[in-house]
PDB file of C-alpha atoms in Angstrom:
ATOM      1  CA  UNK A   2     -27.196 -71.122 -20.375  1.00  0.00           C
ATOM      2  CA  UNK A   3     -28.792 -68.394 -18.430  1.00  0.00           C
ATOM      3  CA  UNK A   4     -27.125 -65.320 -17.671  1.00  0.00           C
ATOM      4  CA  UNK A   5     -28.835 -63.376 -14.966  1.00  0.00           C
ATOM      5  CA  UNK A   6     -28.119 -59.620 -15.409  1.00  0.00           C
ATOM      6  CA  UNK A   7     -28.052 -56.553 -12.947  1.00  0.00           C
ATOM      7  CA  UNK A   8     -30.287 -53.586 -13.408  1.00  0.00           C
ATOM      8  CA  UNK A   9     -28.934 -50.669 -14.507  1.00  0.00           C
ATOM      9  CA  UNK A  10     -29.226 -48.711 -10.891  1.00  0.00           C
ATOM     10  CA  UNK A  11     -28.426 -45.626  -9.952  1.00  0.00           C
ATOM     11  CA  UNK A  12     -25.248 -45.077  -9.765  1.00  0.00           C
ATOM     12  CA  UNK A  13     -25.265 -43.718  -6.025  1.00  0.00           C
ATOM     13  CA  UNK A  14     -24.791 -40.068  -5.134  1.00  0.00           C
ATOM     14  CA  UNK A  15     -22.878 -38.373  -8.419  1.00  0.00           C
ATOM     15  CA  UNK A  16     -22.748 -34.836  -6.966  1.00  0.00           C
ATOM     16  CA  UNK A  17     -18.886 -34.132  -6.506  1.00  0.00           C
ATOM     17  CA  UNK A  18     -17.454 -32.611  -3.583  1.00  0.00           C
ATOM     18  CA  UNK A  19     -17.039 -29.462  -2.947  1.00  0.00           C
ATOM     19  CA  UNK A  20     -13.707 -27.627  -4.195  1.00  0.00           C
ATOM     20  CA  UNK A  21     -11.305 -27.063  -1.135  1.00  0.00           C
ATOM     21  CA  UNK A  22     -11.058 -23.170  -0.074  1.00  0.00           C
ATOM     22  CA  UNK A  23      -7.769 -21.601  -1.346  1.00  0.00           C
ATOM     23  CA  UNK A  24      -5.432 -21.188   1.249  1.00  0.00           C
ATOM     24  CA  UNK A  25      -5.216 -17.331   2.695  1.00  0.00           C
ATOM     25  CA  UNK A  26      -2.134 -16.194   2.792  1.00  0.00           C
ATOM     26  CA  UNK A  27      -0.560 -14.242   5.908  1.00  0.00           C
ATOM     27  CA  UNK A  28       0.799 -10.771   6.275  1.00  0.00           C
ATOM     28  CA  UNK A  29       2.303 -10.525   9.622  1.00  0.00           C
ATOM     29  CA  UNK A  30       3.579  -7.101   9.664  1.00  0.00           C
ATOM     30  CA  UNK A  31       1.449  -4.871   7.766  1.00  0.00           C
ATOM     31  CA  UNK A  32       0.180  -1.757   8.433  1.00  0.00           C
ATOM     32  CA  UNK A  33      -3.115  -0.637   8.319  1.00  0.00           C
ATOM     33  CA  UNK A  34      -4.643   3.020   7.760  1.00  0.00           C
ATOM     34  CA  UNK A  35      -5.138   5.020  10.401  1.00  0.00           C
ATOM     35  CA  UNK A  36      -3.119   2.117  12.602  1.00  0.00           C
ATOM     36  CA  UNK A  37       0.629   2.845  14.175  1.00  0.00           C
ATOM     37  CA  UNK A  38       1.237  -0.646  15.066  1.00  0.00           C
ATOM     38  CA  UNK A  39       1.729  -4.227  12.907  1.00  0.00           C
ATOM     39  CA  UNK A  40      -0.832  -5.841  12.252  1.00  0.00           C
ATOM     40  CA  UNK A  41      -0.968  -9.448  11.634  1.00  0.00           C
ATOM     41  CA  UNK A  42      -3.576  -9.680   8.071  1.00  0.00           C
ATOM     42  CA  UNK A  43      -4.511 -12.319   5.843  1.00  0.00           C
ATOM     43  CA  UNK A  44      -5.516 -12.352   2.103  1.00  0.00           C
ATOM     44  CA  UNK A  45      -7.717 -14.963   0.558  1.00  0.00           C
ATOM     45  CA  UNK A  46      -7.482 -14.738  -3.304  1.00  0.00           C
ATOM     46  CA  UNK A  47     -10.054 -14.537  -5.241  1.00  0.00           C
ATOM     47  CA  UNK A  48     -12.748 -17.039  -6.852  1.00  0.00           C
ATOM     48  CA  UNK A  49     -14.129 -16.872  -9.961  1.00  0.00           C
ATOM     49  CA  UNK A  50     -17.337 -15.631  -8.053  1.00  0.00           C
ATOM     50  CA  UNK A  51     -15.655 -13.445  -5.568  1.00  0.00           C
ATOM     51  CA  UNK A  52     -12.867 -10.785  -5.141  1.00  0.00           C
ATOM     52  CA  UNK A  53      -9.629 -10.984  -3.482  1.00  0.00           C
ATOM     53  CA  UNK A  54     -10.480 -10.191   0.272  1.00  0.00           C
ATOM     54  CA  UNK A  55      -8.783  -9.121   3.232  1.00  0.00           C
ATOM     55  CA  UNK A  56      -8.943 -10.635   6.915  1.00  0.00           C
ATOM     56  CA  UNK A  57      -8.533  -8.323   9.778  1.00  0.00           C
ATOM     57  CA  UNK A  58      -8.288  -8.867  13.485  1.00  0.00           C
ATOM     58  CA  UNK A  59      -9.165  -5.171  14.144  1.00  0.00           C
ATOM     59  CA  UNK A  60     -11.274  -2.613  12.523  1.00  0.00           C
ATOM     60  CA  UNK A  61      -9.482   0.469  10.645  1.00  0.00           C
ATOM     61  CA  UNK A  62     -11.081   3.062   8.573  1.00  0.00           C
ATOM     62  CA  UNK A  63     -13.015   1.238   5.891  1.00  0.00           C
ATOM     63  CA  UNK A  64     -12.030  -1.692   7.632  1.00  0.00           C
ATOM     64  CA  UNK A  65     -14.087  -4.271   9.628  1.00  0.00           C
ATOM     65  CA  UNK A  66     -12.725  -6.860  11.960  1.00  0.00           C
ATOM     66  CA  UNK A  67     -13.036  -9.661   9.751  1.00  0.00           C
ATOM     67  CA  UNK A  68     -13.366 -10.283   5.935  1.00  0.00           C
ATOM     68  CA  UNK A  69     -13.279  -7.296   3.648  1.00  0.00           C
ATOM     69  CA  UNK A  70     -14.086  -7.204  -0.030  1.00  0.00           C
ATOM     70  CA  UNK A  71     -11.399  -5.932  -1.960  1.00  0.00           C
ATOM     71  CA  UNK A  72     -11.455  -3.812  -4.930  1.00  0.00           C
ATOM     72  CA  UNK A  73      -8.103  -4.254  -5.880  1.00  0.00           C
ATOM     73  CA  UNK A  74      -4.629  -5.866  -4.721  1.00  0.00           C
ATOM     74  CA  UNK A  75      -1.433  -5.478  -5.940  1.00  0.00           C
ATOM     75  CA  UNK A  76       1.652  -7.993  -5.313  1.00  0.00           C
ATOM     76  CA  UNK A  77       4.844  -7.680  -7.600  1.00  0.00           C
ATOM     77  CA  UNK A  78       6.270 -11.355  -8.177  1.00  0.00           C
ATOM     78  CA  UNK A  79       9.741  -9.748  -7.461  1.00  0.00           C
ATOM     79  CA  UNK A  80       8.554  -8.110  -3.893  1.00  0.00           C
ATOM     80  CA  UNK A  81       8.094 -12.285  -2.196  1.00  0.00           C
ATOM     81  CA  UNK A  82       5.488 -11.379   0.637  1.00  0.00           C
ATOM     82  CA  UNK A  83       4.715  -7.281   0.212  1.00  0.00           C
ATOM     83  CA  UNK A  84       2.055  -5.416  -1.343  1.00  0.00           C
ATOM     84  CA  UNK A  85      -0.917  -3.082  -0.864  1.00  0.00           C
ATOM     85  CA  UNK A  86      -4.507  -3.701  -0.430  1.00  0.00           C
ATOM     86  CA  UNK A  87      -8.020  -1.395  -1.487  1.00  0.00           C
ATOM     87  CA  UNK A  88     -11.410  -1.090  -1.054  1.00  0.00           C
ATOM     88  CA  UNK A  89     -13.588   0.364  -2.658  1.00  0.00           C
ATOM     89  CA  UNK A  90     -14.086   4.136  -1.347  1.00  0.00           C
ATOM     90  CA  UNK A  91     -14.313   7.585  -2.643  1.00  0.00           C
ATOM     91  CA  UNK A  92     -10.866   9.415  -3.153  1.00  0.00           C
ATOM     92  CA  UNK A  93      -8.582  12.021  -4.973  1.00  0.00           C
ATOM     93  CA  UNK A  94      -5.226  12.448  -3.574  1.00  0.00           C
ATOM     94  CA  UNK A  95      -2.080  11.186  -3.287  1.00  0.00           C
ATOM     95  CA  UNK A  96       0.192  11.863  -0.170  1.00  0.00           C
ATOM     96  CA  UNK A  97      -0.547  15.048   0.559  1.00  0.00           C
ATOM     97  CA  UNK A  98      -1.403  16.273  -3.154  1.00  0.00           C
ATOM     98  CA  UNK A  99      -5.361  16.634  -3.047  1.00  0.00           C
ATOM     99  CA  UNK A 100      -7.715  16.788  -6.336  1.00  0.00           C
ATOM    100  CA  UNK A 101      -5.712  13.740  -8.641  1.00  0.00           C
ATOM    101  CA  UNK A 102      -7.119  11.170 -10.744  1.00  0.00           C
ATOM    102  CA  UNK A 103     -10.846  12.081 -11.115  1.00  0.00           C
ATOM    103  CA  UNK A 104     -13.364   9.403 -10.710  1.00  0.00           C
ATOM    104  CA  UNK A 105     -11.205   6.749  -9.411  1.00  0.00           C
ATOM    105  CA  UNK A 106     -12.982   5.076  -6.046  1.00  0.00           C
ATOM    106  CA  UNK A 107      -9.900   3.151  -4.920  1.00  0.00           C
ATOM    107  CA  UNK A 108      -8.136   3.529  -1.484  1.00  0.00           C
ATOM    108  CA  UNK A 109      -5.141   1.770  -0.068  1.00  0.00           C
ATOM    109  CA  UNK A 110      -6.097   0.279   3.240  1.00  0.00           C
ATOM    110  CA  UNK A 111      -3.151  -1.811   4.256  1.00  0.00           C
ATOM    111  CA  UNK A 112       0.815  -1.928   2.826  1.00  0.00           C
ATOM    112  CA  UNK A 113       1.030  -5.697   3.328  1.00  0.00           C
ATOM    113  CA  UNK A 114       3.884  -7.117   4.534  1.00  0.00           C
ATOM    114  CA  UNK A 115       5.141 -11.088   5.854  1.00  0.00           C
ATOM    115  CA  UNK A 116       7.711 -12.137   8.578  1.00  0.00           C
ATOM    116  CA  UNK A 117      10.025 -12.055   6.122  1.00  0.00           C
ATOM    117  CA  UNK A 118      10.030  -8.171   5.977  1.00  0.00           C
ATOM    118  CA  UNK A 119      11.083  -6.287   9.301  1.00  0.00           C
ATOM    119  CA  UNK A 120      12.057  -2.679   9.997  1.00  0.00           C
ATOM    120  CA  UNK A 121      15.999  -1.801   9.790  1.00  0.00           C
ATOM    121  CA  UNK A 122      17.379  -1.254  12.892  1.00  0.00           C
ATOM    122  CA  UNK A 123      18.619   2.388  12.087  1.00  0.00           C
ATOM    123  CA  UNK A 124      16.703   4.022   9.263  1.00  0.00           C
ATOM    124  CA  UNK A 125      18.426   7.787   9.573  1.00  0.00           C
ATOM    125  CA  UNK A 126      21.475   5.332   8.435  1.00  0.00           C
ATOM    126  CA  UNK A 127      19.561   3.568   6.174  1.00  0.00           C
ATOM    127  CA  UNK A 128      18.369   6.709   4.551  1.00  0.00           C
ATOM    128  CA  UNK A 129      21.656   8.214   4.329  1.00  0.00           C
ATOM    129  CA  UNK A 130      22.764   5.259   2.407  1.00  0.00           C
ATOM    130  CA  UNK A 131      19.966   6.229  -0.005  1.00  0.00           C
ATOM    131  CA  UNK A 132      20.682   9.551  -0.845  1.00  0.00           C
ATOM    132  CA  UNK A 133      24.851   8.191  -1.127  1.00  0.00           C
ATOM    133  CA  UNK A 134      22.963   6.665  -4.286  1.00  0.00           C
ATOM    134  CA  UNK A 135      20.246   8.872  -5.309  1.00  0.00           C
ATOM    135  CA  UNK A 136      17.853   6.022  -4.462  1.00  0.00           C
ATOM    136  CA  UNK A 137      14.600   5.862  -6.774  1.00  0.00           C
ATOM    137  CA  UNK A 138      11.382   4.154  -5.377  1.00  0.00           C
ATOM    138  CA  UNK A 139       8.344   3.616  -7.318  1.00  0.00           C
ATOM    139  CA  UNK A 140       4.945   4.369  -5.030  1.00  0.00           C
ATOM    140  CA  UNK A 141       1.592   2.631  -5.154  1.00  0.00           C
ATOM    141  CA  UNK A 142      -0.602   4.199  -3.210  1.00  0.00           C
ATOM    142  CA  UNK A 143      -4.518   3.345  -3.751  1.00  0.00           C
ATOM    143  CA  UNK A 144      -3.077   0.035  -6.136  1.00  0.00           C
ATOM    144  CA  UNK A 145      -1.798   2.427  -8.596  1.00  0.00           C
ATOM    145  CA  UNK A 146      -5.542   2.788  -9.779  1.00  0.00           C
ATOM    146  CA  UNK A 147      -6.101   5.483 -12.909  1.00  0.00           C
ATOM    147  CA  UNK A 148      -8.808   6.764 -14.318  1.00  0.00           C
ATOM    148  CA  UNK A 149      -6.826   6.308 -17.491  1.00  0.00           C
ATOM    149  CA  UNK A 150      -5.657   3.297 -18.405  1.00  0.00           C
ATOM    150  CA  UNK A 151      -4.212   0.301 -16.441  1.00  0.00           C
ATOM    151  CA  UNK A 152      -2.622   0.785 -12.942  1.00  0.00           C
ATOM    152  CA  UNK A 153       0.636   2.152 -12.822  1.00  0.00           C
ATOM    153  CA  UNK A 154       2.866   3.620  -9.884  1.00  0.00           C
ATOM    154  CA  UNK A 155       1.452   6.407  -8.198  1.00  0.00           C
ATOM    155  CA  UNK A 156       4.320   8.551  -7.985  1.00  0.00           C
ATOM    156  CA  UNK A 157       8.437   8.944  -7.808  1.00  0.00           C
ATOM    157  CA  UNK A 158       9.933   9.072  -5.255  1.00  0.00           C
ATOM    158  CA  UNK A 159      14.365   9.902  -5.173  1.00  0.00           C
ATOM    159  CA  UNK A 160      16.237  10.151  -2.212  1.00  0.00           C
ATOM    160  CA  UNK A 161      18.739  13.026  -2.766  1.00  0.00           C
ATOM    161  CA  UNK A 162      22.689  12.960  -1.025  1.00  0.00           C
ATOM    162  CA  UNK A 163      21.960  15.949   1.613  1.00  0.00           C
ATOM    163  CA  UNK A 164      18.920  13.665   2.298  1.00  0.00           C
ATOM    164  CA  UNK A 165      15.865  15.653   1.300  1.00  0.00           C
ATOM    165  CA  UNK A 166      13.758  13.714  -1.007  1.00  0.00           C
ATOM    166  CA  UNK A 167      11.473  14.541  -3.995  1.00  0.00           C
ATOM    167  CA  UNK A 168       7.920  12.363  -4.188  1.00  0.00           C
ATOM    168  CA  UNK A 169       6.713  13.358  -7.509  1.00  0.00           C
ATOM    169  CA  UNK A 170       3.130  12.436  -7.991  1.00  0.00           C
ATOM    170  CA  UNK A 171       1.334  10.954 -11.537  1.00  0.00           C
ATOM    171  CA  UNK A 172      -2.086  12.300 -12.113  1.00  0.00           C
ATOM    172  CA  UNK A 173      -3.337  10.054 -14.677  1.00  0.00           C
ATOM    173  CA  UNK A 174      -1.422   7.337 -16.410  1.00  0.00           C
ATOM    174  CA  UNK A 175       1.952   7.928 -17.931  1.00  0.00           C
ATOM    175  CA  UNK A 176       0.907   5.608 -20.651  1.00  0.00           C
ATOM    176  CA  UNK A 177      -1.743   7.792 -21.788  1.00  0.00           C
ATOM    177  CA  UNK A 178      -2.480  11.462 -20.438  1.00  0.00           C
ATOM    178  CA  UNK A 179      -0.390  12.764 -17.436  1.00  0.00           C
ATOM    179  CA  UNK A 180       0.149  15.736 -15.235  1.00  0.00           C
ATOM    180  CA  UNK A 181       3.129  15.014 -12.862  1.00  0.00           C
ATOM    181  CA  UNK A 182       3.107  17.294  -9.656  1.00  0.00           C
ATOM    182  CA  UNK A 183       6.033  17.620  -8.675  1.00  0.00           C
ATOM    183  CA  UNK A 184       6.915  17.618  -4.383  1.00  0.00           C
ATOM    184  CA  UNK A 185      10.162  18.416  -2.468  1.00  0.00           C
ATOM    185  CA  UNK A 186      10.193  17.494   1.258  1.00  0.00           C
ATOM    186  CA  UNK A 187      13.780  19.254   2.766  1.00  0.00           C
ATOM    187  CA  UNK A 188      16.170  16.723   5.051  1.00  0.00           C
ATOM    188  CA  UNK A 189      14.543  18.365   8.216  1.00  0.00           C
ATOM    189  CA  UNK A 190      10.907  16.548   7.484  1.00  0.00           C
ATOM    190  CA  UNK A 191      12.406  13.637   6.323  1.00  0.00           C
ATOM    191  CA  UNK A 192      14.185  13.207   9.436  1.00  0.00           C
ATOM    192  CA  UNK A 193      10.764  13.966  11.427  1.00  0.00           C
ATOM    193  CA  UNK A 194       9.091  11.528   9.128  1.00  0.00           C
ATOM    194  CA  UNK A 195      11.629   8.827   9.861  1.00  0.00           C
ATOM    195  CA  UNK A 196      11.265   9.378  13.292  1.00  0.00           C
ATOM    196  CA  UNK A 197       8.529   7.617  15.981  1.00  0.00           C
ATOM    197  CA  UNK A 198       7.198  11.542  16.658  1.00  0.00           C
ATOM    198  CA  UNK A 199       6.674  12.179  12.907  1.00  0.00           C
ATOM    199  CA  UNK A 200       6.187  15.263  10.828  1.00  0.00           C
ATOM    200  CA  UNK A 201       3.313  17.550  11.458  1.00  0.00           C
ATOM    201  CA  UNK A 202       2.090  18.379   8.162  1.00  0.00           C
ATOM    202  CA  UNK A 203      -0.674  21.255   7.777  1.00  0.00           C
ATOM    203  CA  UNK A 204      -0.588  21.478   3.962  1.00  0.00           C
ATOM    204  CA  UNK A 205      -4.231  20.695   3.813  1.00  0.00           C
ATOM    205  CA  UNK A 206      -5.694  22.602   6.469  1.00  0.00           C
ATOM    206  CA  UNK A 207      -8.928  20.925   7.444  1.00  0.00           C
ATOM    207  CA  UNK A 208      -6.934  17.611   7.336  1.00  0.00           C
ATOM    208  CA  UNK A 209      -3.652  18.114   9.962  1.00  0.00           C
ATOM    209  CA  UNK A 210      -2.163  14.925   9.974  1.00  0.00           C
ATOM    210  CA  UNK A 211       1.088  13.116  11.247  1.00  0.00           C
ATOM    211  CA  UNK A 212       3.347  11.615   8.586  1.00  0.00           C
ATOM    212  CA  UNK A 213       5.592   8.644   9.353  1.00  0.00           C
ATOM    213  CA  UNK A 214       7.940   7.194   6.855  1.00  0.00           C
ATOM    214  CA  UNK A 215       9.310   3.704   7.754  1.00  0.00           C
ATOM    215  CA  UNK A 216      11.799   1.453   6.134  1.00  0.00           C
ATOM    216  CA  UNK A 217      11.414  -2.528   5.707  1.00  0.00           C
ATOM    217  CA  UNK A 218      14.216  -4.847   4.168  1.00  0.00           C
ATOM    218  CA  UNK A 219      14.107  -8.387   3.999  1.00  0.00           C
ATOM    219  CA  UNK A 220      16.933 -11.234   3.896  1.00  0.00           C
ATOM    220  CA  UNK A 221      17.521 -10.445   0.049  1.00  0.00           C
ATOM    221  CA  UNK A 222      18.242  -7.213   0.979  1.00  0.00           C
ATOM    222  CA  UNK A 223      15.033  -6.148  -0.844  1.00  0.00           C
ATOM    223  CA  UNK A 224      13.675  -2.633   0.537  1.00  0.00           C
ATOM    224  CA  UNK A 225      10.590  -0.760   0.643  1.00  0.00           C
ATOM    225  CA  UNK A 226       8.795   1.996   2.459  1.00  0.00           C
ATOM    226  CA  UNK A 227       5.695   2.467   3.954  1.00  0.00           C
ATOM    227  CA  UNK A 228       4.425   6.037   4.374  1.00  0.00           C
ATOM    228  CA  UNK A 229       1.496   6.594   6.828  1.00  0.00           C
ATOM    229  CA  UNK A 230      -0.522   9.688   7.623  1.00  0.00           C
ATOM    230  CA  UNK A 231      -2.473   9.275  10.653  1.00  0.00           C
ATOM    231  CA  UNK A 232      -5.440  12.470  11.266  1.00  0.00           C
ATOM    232  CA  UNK A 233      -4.302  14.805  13.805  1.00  0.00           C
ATOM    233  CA  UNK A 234      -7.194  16.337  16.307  1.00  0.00           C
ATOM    234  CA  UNK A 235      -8.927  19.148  14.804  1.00  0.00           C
ATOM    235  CA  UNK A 236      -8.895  17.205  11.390  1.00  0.00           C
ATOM    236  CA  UNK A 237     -12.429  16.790   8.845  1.00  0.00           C
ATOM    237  CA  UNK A 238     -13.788  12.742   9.449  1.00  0.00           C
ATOM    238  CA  UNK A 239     -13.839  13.019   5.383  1.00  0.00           C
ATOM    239  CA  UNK A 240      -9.993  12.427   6.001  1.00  0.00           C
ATOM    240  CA  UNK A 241      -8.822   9.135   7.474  1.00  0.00           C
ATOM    241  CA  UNK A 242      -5.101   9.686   6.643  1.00  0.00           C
ATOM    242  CA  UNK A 243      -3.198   7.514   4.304  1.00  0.00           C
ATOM    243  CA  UNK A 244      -1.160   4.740   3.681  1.00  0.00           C
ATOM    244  CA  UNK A 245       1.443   3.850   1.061  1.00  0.00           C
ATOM    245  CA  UNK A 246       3.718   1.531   0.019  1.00  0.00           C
ATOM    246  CA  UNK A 247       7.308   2.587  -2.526  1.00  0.00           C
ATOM    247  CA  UNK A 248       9.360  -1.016  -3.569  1.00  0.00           C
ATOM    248  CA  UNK A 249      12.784   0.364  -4.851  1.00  0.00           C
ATOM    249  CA  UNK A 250      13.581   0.121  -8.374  1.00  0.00           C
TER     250      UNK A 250
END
């Protein structure tokens, strides 16, 4: 009997699709630097050939309207939906503390927050509540980025019961070398800082800026802060302000 046979063809088209994108994920009430208002923001994580990067409607100091490369992101598993987002870009301060962490190019461009976080509806309240408790929040301003070491928080900061607070700031990591500089901002600016005018701060004086100090909570009662500094006129273009983020311990 004959068998007839195929040939062994070709097999058609073996190139496999495409991967899908990974899905962005949305921020709807973050803050940007050198922005008073929330801004809706996006994150797309990162690729094994690309970084984590950060979708803007609106350009913001070291921001663009559109995709930004980040240098590095940071997202605690227990904070659902918050977080902080850098670029990379020349800096060495802290809040108002100037001249910390040497060589670290890391700033914080956006304290990223979902619709699941929203501002409390009285925060002199809220803050007294704080201070009832001696309330401890860790900051992580520029991603907690070190010259030594690993990232870590960037300072301390403790609400005390007549409502001035103490923001104590790391230079370097506490796991290895650290100076700790310590801060103390009276009741009087904190109350200006948790108000929509602000404190005017002239520590550094070719950088006057406006400080505003807001409170978030979510559903799980979860609460953080978000400390902006937006330049005042007069102030050096090497300053764009800052922005922070503190998740309470």
């Amino acid at each position: 009997m004959l068998v007839a046979s195929c040939g062994g063809g070709g097999g058609g088209d073996s190139s496999a699709p495409p991967p899908p994108a990974p899905a962005a994920t949305a921020y709807q009430n973050s803050v940007l630097l050198g922005d008073t208002t929330a801004v809706s923001l996006s994150i797309m994580p990162a690729t094994t050939t690309s970084n984590a990067s950060l979708a803007s409607p609106i350009a913001a100091p070291f921001v663009v309207a559109g995709n930004n490369a980040l240098a590095s992101l940071y997202r605690p598993s227990s904070y659902a939906g918050a977080g902080i987002a850098c670029v990379s870009a020349p800096t060495n301060s802290i809040g108002t503390v100037v001249n910390v962490n040497a060589g670290v190019n890391i700033k914080s461009v956006a304290a990223l927050l979902n619709a699941g976080w929203s501002l409390v509806p009285n925060a002199t309240a809220t803050w007294s509540t704080f201070g009832a408790s001696a309330k401890v929040f860790d900051g992580w301003e520029n991603c907690g980025a070190k010259a030594e070491g690993s990232p870590s928080p960037a300072s301390t900061l403790t609400v005390n019961a007549d409502g001035s607070f103490s923001d104590n700031v790391f230079d370097g990591n506490p796991s290895t070398t650290v100076r700790i500089v310590d801060q103390a901002f009276s009741a009087t600016q904190a109350s200006a800082m948790l108000s929509d005018a602000g404190l005017a701060d002239t520590s550094q004086p070719n950088a006057p800026q406006t400080i505003r100090l807001h409170i978030y909570q979510n559903a799980a009662n979860q609460t953080v802060l978000v400390e902006q500094a937006i330049p005042a006129s007069g102030a050096s273009t090497d300053h764009p302000g800052y922005v922070a983020i503190y998740f309470a311990r």
